[in-house]
Coordinates of C-alpha atoms in Angstrom, one line a residue:
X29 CA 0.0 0.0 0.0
X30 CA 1.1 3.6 -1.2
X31 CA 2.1 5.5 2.0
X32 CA 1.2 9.3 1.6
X33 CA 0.7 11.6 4.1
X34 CA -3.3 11.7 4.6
X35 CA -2.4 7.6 5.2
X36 CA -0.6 9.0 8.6
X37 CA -2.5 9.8 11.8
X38 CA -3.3 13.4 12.4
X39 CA -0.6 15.2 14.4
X40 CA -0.7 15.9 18.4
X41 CA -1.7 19.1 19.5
X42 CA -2.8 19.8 22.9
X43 CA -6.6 20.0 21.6
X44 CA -6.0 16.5 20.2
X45 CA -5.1 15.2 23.2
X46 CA -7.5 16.8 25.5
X47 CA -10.4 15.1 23.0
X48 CA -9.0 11.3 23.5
X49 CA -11.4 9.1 25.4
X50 CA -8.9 8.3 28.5
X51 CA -7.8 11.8 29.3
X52 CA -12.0 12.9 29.4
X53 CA -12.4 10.3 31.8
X54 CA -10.3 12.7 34.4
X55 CA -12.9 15.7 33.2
X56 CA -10.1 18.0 32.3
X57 CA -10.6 22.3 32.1
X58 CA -8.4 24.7 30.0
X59 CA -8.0 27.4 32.8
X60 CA -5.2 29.3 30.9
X61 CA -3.8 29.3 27.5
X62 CA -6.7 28.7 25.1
X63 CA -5.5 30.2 22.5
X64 CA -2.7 28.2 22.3
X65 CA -4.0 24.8 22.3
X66 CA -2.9 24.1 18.5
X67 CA 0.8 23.5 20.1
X68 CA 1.9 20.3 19.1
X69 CA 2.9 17.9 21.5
X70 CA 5.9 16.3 21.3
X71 CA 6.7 13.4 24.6
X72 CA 4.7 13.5 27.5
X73 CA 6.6 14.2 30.5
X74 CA 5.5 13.3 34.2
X75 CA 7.7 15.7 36.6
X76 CA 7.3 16.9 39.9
X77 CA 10.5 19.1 40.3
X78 CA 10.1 22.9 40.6
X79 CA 12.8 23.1 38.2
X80 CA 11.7 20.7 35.4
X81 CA 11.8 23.5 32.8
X82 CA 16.0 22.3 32.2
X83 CA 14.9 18.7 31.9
X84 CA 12.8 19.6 28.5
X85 CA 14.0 20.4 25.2
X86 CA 10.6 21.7 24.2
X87 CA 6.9 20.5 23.2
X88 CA 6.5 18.4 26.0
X89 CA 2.9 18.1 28.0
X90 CA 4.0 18.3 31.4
X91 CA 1.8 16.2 33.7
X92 CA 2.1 17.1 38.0
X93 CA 0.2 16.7 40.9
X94 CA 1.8 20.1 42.1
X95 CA 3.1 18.0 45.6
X96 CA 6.2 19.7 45.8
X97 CA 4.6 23.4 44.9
X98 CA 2.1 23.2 47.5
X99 CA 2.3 26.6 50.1
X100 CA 4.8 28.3 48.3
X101 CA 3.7 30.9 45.3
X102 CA 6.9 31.8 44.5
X103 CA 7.7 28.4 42.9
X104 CA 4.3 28.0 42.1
X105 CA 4.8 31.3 39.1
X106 CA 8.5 30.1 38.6
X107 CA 7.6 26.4 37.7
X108 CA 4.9 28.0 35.2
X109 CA 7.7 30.5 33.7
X110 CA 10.7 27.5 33.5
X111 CA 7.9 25.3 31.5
X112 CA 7.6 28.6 29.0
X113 CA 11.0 28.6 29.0
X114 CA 11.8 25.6 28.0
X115 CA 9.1 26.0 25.3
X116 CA 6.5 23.1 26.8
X117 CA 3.3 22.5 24.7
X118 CA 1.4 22.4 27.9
X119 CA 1.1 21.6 31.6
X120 CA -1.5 19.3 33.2
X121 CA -2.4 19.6 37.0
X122 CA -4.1 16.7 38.9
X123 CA -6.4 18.1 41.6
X124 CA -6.0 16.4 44.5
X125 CA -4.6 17.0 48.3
X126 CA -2.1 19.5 47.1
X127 CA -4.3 21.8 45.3
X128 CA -8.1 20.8 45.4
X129 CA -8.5 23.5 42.8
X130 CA -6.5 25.2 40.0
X131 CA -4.4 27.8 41.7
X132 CA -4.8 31.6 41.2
X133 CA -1.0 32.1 41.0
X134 CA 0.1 29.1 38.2
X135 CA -2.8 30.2 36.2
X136 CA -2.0 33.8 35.8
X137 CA 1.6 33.3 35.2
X138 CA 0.2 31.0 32.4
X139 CA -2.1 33.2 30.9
X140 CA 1.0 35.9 31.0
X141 CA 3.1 33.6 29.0
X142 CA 0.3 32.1 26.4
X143 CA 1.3 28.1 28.3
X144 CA -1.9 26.0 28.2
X145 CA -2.7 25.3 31.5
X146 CA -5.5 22.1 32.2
X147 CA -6.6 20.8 35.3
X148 CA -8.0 17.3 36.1
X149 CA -11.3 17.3 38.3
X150 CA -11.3 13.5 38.6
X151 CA -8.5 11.6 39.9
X152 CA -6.6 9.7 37.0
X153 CA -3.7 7.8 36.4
X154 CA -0.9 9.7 34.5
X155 CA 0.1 6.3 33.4
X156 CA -3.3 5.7 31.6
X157 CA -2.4 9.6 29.5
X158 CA 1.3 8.4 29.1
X159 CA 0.7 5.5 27.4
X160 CA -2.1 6.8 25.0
X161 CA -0.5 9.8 24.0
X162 CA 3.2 7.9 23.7
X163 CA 2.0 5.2 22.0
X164 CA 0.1 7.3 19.2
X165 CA 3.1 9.4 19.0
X166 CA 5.1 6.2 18.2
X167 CA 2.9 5.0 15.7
X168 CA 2.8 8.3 14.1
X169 CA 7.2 8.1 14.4
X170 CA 7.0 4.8 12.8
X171 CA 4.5 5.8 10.2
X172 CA 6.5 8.9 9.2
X173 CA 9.9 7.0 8.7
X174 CA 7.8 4.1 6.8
X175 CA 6.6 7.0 4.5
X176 CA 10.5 8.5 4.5
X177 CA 11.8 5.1 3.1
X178 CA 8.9 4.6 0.9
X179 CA 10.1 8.2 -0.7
X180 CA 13.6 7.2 -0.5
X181 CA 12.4 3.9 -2.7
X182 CA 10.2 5.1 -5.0
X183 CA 12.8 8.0 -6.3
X184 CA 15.5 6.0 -6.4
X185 CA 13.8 3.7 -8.7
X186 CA 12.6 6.5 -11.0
X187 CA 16.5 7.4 -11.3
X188 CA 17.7 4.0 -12.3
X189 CA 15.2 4.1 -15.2
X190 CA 16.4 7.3 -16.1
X191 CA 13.1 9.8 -15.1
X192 CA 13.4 12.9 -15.5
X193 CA 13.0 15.7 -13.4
X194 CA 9.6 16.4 -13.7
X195 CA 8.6 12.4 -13.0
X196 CA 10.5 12.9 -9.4
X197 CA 9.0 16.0 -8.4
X198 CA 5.2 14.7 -9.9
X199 CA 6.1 11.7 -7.1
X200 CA 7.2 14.3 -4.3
X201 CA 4.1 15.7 -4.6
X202 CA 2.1 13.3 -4.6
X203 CA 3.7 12.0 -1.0
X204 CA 3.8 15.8 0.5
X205 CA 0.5 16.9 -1.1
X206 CA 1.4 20.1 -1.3
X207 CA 3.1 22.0 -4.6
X208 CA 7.2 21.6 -4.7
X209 CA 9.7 24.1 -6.2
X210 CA 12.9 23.7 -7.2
X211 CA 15.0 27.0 -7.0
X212 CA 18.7 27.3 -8.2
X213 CA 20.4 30.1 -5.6
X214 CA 19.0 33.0 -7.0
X215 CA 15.6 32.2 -6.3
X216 CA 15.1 31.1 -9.9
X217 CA 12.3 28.6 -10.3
X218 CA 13.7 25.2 -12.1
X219 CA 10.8 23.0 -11.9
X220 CA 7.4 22.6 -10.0
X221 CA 4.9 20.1 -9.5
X222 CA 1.6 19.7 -7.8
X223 CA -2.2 20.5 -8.7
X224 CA -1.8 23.4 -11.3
X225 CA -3.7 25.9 -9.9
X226 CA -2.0 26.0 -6.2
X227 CA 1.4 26.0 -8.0
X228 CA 0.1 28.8 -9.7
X229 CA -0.9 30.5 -6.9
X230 CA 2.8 30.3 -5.6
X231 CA 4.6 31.3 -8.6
X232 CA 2.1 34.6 -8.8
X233 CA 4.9 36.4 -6.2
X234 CA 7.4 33.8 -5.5
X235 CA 10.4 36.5 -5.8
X236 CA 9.1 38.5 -3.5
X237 CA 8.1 35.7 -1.0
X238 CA 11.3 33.5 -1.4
X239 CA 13.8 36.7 -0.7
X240 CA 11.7 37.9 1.9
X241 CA 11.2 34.1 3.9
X242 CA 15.3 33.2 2.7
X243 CA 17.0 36.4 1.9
X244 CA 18.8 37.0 5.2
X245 CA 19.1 33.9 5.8
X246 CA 21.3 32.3 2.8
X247 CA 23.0 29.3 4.8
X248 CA 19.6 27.7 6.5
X249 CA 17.1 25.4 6.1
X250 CA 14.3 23.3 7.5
X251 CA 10.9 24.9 8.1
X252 CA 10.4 28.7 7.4
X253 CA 6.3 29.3 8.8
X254 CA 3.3 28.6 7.2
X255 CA 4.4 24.8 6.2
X256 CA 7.5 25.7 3.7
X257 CA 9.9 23.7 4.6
X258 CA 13.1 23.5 2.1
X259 CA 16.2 21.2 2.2
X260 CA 19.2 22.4 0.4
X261 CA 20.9 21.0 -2.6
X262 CA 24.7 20.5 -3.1
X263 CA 27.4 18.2 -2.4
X264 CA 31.2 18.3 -1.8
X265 CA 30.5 21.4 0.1
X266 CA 28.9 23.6 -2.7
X267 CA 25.3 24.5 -2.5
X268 CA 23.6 25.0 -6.0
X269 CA 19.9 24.8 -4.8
X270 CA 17.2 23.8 -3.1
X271 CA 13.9 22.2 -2.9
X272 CA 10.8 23.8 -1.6
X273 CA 7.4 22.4 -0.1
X274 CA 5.0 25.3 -0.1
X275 CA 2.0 24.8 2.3
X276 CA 3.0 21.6 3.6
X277 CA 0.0 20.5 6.2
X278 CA 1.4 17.6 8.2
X279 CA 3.8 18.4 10.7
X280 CA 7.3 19.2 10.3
X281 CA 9.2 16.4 11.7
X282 CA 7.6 14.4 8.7
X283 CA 8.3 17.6 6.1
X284 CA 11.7 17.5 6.5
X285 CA 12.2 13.7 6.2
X286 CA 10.3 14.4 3.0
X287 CA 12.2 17.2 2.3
X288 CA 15.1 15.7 2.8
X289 CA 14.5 12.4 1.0
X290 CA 13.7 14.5 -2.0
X291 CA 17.0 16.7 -1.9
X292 CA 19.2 13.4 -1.8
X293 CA 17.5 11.9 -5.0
X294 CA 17.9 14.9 -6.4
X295 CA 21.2 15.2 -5.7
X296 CA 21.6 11.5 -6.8
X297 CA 19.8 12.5 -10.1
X298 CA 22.5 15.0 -11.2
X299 CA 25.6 12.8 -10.0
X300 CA 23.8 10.3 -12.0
X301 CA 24.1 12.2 -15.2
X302 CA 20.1 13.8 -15.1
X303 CA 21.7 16.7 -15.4
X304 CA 23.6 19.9 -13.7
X305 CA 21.9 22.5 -12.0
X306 CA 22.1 24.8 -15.4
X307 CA 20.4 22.0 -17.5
X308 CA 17.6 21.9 -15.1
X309 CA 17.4 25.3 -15.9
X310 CA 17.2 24.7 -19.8
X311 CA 14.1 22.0 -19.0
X312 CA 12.4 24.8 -17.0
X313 CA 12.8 27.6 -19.9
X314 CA 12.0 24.4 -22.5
X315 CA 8.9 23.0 -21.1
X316 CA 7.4 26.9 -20.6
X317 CA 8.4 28.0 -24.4
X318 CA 6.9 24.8 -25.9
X319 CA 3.6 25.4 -23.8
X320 CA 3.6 28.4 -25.3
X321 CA 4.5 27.6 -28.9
X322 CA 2.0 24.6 -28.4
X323 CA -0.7 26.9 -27.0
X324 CA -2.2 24.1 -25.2
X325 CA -2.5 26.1 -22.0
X326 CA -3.2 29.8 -21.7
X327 CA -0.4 32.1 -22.1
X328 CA -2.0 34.0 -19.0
X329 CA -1.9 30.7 -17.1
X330 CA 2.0 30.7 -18.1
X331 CA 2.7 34.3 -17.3
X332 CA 3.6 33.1 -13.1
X333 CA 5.9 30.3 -14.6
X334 CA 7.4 33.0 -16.8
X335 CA 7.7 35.5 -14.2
X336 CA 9.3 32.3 -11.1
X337 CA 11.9 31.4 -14.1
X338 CA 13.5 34.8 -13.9
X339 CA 11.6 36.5 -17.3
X340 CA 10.9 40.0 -16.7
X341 CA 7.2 40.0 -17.3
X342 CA 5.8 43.6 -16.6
X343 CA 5.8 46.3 -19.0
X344 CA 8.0 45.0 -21.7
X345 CA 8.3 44.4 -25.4
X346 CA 9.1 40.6 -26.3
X347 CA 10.7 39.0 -29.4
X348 CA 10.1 35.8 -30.1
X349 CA 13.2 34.1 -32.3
X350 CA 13.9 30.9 -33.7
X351 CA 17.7 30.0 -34.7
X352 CA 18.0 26.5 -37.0
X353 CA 21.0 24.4 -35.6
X354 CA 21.9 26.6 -32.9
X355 CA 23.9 25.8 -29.9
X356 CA 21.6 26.7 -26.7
X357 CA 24.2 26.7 -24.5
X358 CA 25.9 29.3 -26.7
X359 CA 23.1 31.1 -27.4
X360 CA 22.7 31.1 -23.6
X361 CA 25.9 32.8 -23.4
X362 CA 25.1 35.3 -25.9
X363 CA 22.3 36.6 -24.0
X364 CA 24.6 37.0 -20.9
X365 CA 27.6 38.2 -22.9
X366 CA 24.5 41.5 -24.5
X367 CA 22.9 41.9 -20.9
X368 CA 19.8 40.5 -23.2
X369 CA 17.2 39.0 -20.3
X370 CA 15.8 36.1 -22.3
X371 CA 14.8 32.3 -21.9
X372 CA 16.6 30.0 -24.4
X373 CA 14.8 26.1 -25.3
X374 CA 15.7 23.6 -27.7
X375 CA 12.5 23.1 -29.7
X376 CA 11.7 19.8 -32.3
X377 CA 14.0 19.5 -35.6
X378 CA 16.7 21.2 -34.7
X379 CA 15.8 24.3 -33.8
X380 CA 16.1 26.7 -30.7
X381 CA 14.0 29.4 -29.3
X382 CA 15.0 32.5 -27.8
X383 CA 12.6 34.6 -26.2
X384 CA 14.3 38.4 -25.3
X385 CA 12.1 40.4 -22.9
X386 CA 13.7 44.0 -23.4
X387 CA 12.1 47.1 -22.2
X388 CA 9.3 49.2 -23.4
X389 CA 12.3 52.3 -24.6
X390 CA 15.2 50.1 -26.2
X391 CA 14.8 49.5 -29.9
X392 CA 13.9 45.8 -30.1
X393 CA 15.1 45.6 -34.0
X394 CA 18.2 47.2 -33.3
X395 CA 19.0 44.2 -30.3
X396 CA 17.8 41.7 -32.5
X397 CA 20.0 42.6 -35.4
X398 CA 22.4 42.9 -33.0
X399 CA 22.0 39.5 -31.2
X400 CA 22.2 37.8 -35.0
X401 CA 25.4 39.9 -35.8
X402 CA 27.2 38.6 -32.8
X403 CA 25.7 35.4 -33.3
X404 CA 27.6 34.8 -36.7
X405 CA 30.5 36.1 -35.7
X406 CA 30.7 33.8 -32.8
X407 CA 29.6 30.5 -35.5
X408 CA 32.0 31.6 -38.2
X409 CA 29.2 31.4 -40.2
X410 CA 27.4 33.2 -42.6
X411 CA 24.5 30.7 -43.2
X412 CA 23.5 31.4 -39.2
X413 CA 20.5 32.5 -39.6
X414 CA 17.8 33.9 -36.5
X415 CA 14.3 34.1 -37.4
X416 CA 12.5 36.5 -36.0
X417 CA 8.5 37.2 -35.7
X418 CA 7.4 41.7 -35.1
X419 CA 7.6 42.4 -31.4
X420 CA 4.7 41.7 -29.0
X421 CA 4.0 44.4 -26.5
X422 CA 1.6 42.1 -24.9
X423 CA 2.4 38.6 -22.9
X424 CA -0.5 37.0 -24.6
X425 CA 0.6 37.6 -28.3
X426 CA 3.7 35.7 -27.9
X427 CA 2.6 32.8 -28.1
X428 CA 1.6 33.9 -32.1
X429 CA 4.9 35.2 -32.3
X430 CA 6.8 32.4 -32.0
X431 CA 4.6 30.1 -34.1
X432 CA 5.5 32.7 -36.7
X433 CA 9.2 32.7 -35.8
X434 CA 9.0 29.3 -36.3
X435 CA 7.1 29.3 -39.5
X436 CA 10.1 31.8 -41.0
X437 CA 12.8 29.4 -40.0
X438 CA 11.2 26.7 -40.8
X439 CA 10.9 28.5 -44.5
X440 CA 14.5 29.6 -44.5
X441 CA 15.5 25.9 -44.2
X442 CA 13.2 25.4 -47.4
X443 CA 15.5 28.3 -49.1
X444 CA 18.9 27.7 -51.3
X445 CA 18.8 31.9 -51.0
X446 CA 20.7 31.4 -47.9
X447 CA 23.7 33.9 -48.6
X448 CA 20.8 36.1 -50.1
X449 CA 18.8 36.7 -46.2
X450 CA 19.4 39.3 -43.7
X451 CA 20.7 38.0 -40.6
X452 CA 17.6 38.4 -38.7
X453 CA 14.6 37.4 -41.1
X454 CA 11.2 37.8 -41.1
X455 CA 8.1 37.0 -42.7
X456 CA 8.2 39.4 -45.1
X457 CA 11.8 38.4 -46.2
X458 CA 11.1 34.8 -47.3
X459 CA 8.1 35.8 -49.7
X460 CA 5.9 33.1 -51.0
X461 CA 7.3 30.2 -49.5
X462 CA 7.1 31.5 -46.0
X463 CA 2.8 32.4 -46.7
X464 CA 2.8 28.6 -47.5
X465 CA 4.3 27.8 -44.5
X466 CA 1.7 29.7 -42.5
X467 CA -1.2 27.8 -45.0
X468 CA 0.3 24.5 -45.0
X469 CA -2.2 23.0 -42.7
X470 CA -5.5 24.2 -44.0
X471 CA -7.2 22.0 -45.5
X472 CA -8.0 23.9 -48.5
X473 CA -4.2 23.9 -49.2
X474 CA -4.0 20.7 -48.5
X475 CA -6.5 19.7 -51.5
X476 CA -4.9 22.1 -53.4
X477 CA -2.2 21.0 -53.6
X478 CA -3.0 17.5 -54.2
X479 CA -5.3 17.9 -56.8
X480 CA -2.5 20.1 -58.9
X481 CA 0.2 17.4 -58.4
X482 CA -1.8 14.3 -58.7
X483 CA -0.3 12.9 -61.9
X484 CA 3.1 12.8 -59.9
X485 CA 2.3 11.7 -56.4
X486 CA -0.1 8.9 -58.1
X487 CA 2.8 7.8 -59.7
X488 CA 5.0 8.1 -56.7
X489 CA 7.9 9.5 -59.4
X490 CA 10.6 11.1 -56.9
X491 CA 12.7 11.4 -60.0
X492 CA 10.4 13.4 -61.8
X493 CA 9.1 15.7 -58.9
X494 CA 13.0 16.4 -58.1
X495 CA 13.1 17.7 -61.7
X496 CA 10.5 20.0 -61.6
X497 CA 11.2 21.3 -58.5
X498 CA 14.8 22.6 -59.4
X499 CA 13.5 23.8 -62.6
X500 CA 10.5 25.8 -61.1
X501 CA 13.0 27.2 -58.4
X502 CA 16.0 28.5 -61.1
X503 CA 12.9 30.4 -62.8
X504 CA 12.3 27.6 -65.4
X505 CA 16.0 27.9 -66.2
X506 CA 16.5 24.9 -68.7
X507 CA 20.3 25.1 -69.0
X508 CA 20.6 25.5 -65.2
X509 CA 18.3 22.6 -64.1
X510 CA 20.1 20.2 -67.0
X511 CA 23.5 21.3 -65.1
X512 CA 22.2 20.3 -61.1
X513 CA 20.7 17.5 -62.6
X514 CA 23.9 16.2 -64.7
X515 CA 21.9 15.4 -67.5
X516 CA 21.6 16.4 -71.6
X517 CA 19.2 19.0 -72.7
X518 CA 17.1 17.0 -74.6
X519 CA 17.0 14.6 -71.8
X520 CA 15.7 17.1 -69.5
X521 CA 13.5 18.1 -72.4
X522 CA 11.9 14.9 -72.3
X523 CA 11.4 15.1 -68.6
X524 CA 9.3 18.1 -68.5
X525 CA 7.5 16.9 -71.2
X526 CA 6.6 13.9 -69.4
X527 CA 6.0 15.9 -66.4
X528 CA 3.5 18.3 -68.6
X529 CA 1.8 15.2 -69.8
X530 CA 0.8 13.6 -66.4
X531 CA 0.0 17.1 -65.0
X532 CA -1.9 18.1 -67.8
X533 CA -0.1 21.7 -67.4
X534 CA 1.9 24.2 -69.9
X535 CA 4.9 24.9 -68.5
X536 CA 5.4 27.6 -70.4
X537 CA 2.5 29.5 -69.1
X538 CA 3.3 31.8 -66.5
X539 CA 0.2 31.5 -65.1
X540 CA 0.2 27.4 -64.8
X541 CA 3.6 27.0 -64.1
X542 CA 3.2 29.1 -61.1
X543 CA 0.2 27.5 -59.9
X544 CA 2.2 24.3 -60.0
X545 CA 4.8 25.9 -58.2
X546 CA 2.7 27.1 -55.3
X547 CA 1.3 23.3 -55.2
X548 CA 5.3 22.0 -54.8
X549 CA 5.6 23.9 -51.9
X550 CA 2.5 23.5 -50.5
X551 CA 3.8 19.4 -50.7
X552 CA 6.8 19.9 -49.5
X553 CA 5.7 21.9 -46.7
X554 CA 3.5 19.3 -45.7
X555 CA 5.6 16.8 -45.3
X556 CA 8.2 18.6 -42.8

């Protein structure tokens, strides 16, 4: 059976216990404190001594029968304030022969220090309290560990199959039931998992929350209020991160085993080769640009992933880009090198997006050209190439733009006018072909095309549909097309004529020839 942590028994507080069958059978009252009974109790501690506070190392339930305090106020208050001191849960008086009712003094001293105070009106055995509250306490030890190894197991396997980040987080959740971050050092979100709207809900500010809960203090860890609890991520005494559960309900004993389980398989994942801290960070910029090239979710539900990953979000101008066979480690290093703020992920078939985020008064064509300039100089390369879609001023037209930075690149690769492009290119720069790229999936196109080519692809004739498309792209250049295609003229002569034939088409016609021409590329589009 699945251990998780609704599977454990609810923590102790001092309500909790005050509710259990064998502790009503001694009629207990709450004669101080009640606004503190939510403390959690820790052990159970029977102690008589006036002194017992440096016994205790905090959350204990005291139990006394007050024997030793009887007739003397003075250590009456000071056994109250050495309990506070030493940070009790509560204290629990039997009445009896030394105080036959609560007394005035220990329960204004534990009013004044906010210590739950509860008397017993019937007599009862401590022993009967000890062993009740102990024993659930135990069980609730044990069940916590069992949970701990379970963790431990259960991420360790995903490892040796090779999961990936996102499959170990997905199972941290699903134990802590609460939404888990992973942060590099500068607070920069690298993955998240949990339901989608509470992870949401912590990425809306998580800059601001995470430097004001951590900021000041860099080196620690373990529980920081309102259930986040982290555990730190590093090894050979170098921290490069940590892991965060945000709103975690149990108690904290049982967060940071979690906590802790999770940080050593994550640790275990990168040693293992799942990656270094600044590929993690390349998943995280990934999976957000190809939700938002995919448009599957919202790019409003994206904006507090955007804005946790370290994107500058508010008031900027953002251009989307798409490079074909580009490095995104260098291109990563580009952006640093400019001061360009920008996420960079490795999309399908080779190509890499770059989204820059620049603001509203810098000239977002200028940086752009700029970025491509720097880009070939770096390659060596001339036939580098960025594709580039018109600004967006708003977050929710991105997405748009970098389908249509896509689209361009995607029609540059088409091209053999390389050497001809700008270094950053645009729609408008690759003509024809990149309007067919837009079209390719309608299905108007789509019939189009095959109803215009059907004498070819009927035939399946590769030969023949290489021939036409190198003549139709040198401008129905007969000399030039014989020449790529190391054949005679009247041997190419013959192939267009067969090609004419099946088609049904005049070549010569300007008219035809480029309707046949808009069909080829239409094809070929389609089949990329």
């Amino acid at each position: 059976m699945t251990i998780t942590l609704d599977s454990l028994e609810p923590a102790l507080s001092v309500r909790h216990v005050l509710t259990l069958e064998r502790v009503l059978a001694g009629e207990p009252e709450v004669v101080a404190g009640a606004g503190h009974l939510d403390r959690l109790v820790r052990w159970v501690h029977v102690a008589e001594a006036a002194d017992v506070g440096v016994m205790l190392s905090g959350g204990e339930m005291v139990l006394t029968t007050g024997v030793l305090l009887a007739g003397d106020e003075d250590k009456q208050a000071e056994y109250i304030r050495s309990l506070h001191r030493a940070e009790a849960a509560a204290v629990v008086l039997g009445l009896g022969r030394a105080f036959p009712s609560a007394p005035d003094v220990m329960r204004r001293a534990a009013e004044r220090c906010g210590l739950p105070m509860v008397v017993l009106h019937r007599p009862f055995p401590f022993a009967d309290l000890t062993e009740e509250v102990q024993s659930r306490l135990v069980r609730r030890k044990f069940a916590a560990v069992s949970l701990s190894e379970a963790v431990r197991t259960e991420l360790t396997a995903l490892i040796t199959a090779g999961a990936p980040l996102q499959r170990l987080l997905d199972e941290v959740a699903r134990h802590s039931a609460c939404p888990v971050v992973v942060t590099n050092l500068a607070h920069r979100v690298l993955g998240t998992a949990g339901e989608r709207p509470a992870v949401d809900d912590v990425l809306r500010d998580w800059e601001r929350i995470a430097r004001q809960a951590w900021g000041h203090h860099p080196g620690r860890s373990g529980t920081e209020g309102d259930g986040w609890i982290r555990a730190e991520l590093g090894g050979r005494g170098e921290r490069w991160g940590r892991i965060v559960l945000c709103g975690y309900r149990g108690d904290t004993a049982t967060g940071r085993l979690l906590a802790d389980r999770a940080a050593e398989a994550l640790v275990l994942h990168r040693m293992l080769g799942g990656g270094a801290a600044c590929s993690w960070e390349e998943q995280s910029a990934q999976s957000l640009l190809t939700d938002l090239v995919s448009g599957v979710v919202p790019a409003r539900q994206l904006l507090p992933r955007a804005r946790a990953a370290g994107l500058p979000v508010n008031r900027r101008t953002f251009v989307p880009l798409v490079v074909r066979d580009g490095d995104p480690a260098r291109l990563e290093r580009l952006l640093r090198l400019l001061g360009l703020p920008g996420l960079v992920a490795e999309l399908a078939d080779g190509a890499t997006a770059v989204l820059l985020s620049l603001p509203r008064d810098q000239d977002a064509g200028a940086l752009a050209a700029h970025f491509a300039t720097r880009l070939r100089t770096e390659t060596g390369s001339d036939h580098t190439v960025v594709a580039a879609a018109e600004p967006r001023a708003a977050w929710d037209d991105v997405p748009t733009g970098l389908r249509e930075a896509q689209h361009v690149a995607d029609a540059v690769a088409d091209s053999s006018a390389v050497l001809d492009l700008p270094p950053v290119v645009r729609l408008k720069d690759v003509h024809l072909r990149g309007l067919i790229r837009l079209l390719r999936d309608d299905p108007h196109v789509q019939s189009f095309a095959e109803r215009e080519l059907d004498g070819l692809l009927r035939e399946g004739d590769e030969d023949l549909l290489s021939v036409l498309r190198t003549y139709l792209a040198t401008g129905r250049n007969k000399s030039r097309t014989a020449q790529l295609h190391h054949v005679s003229r009247p041997a190419l002569y013959r192939r267009l004529e067969s090609i004419q034939v099946r088609l049904g088409v005049d070549l010569d016609d300007f008219e035809q020839a480029a309707s046949v021409h808009i069909a080829l590329l239409a094809h070929d589009a389609q089949q990329q």
